[in-house]
PDB file of C-alpha atoms in Angstrom:
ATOM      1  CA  UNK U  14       0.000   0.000   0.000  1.00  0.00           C
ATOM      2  CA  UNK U  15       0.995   3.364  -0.988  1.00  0.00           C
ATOM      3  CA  UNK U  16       2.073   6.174   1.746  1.00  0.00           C
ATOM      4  CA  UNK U  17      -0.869   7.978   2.815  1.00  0.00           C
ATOM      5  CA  UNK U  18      -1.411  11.679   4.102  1.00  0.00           C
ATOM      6  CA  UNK U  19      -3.560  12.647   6.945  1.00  0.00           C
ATOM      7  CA  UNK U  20      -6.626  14.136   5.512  1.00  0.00           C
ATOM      8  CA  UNK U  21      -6.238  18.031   7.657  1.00  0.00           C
ATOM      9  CA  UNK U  22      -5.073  20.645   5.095  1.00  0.00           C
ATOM     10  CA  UNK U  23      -1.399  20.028   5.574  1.00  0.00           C
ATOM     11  CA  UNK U  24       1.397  19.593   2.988  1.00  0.00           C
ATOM     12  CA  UNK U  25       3.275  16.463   4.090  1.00  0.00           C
ATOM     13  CA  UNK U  26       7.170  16.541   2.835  1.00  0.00           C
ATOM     14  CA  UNK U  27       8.117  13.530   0.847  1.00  0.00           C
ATOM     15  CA  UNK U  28       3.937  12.457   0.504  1.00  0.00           C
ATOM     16  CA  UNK U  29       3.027  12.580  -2.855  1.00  0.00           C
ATOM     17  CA  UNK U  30      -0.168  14.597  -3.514  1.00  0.00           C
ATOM     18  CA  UNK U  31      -2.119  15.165  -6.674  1.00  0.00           C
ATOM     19  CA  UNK U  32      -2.970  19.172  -7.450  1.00  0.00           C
ATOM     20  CA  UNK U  33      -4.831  19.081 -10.716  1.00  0.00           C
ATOM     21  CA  UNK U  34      -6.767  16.798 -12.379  1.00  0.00           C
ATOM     22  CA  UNK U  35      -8.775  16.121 -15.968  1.00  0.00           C
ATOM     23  CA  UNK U  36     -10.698  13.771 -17.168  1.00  0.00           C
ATOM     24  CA  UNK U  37     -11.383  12.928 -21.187  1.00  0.00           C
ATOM     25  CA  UNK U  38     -12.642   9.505 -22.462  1.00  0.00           C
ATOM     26  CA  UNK U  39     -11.657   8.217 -19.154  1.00  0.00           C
ATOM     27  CA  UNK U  40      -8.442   9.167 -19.070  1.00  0.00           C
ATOM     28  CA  UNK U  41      -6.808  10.819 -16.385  1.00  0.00           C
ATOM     29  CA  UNK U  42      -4.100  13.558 -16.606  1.00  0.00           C
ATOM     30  CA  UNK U  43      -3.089  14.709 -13.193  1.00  0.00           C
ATOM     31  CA  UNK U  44      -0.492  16.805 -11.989  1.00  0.00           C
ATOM     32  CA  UNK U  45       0.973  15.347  -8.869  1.00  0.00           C
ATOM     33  CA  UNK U  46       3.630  17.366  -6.717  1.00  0.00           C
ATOM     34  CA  UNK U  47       6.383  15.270  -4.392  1.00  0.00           C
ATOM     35  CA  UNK U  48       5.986  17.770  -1.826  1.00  0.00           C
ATOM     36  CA  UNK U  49      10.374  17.492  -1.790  1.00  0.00           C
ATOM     37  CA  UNK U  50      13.381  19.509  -2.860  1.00  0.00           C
ATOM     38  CA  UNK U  51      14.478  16.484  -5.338  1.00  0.00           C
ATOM     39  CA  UNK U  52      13.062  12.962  -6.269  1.00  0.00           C
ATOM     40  CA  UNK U  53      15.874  10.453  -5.554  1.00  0.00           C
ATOM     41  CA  UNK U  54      14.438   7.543  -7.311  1.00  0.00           C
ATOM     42  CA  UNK U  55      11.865   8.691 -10.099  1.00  0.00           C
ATOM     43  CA  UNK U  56      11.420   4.468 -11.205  1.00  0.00           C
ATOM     44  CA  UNK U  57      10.192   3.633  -7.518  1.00  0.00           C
ATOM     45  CA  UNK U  58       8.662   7.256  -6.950  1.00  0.00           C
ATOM     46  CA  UNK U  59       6.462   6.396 -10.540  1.00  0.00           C
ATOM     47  CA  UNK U  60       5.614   3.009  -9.249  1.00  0.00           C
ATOM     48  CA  UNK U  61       4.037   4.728  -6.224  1.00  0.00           C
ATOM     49  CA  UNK U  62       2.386   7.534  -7.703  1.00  0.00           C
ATOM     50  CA  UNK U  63       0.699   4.618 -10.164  1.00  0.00           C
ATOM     51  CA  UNK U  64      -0.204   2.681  -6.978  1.00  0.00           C
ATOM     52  CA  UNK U  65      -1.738   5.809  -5.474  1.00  0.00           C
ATOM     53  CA  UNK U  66      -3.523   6.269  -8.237  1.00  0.00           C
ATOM     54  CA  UNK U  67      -4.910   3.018  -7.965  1.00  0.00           C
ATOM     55  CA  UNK U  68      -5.652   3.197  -4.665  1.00  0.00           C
ATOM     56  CA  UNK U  69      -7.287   6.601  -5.085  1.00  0.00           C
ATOM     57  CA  UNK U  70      -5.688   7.819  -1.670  1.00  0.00           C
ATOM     58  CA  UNK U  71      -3.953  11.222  -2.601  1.00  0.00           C
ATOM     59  CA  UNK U  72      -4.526  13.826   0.091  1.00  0.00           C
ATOM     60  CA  UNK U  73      -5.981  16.576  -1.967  1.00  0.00           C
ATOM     61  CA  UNK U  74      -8.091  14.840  -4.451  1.00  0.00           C
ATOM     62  CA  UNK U  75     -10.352  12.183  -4.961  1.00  0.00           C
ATOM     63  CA  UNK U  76     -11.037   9.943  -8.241  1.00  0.00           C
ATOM     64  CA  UNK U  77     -14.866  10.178  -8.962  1.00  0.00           C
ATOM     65  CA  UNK U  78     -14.949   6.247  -9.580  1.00  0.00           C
ATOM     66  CA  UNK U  79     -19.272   5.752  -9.431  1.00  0.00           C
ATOM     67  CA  UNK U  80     -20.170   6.408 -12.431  1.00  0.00           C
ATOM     68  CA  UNK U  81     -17.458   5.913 -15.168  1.00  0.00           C
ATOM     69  CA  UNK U  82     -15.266   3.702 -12.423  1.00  0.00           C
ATOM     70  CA  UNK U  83     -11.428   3.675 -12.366  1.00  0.00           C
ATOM     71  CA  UNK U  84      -9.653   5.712 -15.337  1.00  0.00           C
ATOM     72  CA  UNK U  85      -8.489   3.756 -18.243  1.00  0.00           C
ATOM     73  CA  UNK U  86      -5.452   5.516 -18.518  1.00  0.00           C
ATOM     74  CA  UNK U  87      -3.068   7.879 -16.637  1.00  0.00           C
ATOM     75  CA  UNK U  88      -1.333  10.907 -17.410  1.00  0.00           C
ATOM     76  CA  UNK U  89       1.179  12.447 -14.891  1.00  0.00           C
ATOM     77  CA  UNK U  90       3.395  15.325 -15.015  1.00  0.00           C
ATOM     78  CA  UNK U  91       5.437  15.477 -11.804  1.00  0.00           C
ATOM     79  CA  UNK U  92       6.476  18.536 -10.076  1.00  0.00           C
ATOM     80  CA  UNK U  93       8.626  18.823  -7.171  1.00  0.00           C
ATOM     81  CA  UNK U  94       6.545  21.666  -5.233  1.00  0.00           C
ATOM     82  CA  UNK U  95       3.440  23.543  -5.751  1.00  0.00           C
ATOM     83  CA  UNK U  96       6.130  26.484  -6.871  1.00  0.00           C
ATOM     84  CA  UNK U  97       6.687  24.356  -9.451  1.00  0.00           C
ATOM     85  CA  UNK U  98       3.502  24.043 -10.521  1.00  0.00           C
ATOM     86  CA  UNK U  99       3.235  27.809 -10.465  1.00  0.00           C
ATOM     87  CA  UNK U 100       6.388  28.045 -12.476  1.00  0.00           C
ATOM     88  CA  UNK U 101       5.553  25.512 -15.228  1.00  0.00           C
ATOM     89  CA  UNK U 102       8.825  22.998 -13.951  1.00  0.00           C
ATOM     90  CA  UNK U 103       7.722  19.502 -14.361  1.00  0.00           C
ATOM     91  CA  UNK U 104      10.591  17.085 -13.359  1.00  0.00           C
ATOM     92  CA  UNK U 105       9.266  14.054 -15.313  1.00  0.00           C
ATOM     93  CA  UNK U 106       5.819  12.767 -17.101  1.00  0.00           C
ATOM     94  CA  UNK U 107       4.671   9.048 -15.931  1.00  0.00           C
ATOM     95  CA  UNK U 108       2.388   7.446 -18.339  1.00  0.00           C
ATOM     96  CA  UNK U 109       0.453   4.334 -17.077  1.00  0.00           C
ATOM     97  CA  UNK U 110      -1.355   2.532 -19.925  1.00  0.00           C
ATOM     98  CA  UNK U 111      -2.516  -0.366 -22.054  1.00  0.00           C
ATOM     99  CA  UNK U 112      -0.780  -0.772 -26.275  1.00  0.00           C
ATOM    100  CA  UNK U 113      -4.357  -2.616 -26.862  1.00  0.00           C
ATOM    101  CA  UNK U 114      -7.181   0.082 -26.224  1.00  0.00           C
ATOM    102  CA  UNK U 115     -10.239  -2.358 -24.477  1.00  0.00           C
ATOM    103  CA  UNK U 116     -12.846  -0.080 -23.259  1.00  0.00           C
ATOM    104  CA  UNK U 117     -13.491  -3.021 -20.167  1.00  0.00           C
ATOM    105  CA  UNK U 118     -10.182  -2.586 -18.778  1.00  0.00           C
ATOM    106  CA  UNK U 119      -9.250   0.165 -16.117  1.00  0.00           C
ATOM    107  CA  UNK U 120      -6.180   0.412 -13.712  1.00  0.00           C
ATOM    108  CA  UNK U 121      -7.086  -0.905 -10.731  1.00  0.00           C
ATOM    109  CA  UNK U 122      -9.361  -3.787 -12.260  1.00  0.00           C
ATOM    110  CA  UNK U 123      -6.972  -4.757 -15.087  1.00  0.00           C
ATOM    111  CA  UNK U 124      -3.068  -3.722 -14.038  1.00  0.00           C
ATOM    112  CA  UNK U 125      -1.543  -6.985 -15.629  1.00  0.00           C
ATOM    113  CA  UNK U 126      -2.621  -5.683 -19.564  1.00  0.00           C
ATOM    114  CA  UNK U 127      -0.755  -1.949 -18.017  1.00  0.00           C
ATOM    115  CA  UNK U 128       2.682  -1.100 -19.307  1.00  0.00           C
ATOM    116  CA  UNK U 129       4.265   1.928 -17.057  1.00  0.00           C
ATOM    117  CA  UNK U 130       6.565   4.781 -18.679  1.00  0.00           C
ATOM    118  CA  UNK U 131       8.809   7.146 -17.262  1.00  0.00           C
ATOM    119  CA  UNK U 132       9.599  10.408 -19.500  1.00  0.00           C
ATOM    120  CA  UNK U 133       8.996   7.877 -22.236  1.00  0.00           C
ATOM    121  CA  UNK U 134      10.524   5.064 -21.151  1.00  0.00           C
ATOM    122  CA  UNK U 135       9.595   1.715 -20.160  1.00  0.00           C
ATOM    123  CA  UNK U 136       9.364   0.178 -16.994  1.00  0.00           C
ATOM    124  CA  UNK U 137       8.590  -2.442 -15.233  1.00  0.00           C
ATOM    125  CA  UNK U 138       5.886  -2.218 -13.051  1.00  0.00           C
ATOM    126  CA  UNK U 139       5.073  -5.262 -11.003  1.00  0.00           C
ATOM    127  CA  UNK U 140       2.444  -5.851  -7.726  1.00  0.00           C
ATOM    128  CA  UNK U 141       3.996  -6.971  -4.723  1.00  0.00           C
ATOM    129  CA  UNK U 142       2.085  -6.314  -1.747  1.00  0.00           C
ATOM    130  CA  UNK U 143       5.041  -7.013   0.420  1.00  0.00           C
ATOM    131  CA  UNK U 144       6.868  -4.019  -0.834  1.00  0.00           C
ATOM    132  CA  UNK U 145       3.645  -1.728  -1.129  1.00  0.00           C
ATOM    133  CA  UNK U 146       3.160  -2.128  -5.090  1.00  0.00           C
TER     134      UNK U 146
END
């Protein structure tokens, strides 16, 4: 299971938390801050941000998952700090998605048929509920 934030208006450093969010076609593109000066691992720090996606527990905002349920696709453009944000400084994009478009499959339903990039690149992305993902 991911990290999670208390849910009482404060910014927790090092907690991931999502500041914007858009939906089209049931896709979501979020913006998601680190809430930390740098991002030492961005392959384990996409991983979570995925998983927190999937467990819809960010502190700020909530996935509306009753009607259209869990998002067929992510879009993620990382920022460091809310300044960032401001600034337009993204420190890496994390793309969570399927190559075969099935209109039955979501991420938190379907992860196995979900590839995981990083600023374009590949990674693995595995479940292991020992480690958290």
């Amino acid at each position: 299971m991911a990290r999670k934030a208390p849910r009482n208006g404060k910014i927790i450093i090092g907690i991931p938390d999502a500041v914007s969010s858009m939906s089209s076609d049931n896709w979501q593109y979020l913006k998601v801050v680190a809430n930390s000066d740098r991002i030492e691992d961005k392959e384990a720090f996409a991983r979570e941000v995925v998983q927190m996606c999937r467990e819809n527990s960010f502190h700020t905002i909530r996935f509306s998952t009753d009607i259209n349920g869990y998002p067929r696709g992510l879009t993620i453009t990382v920022y460091l700090n809310r300044r960032g944000v401001e600034k337009n400084e993204p420190v890496c994009e994390i793309d969570f998605r399927t190559e075969e478009y099935r209109e039955d499959w979501d991420i938190k339903n379907n992860v196995e048929h979900f590839q995981l990039y990083l600023d374009g690149k590949e990674l693995i992305f595995y479940i292991n509920e020992d480690l958290g993902f």
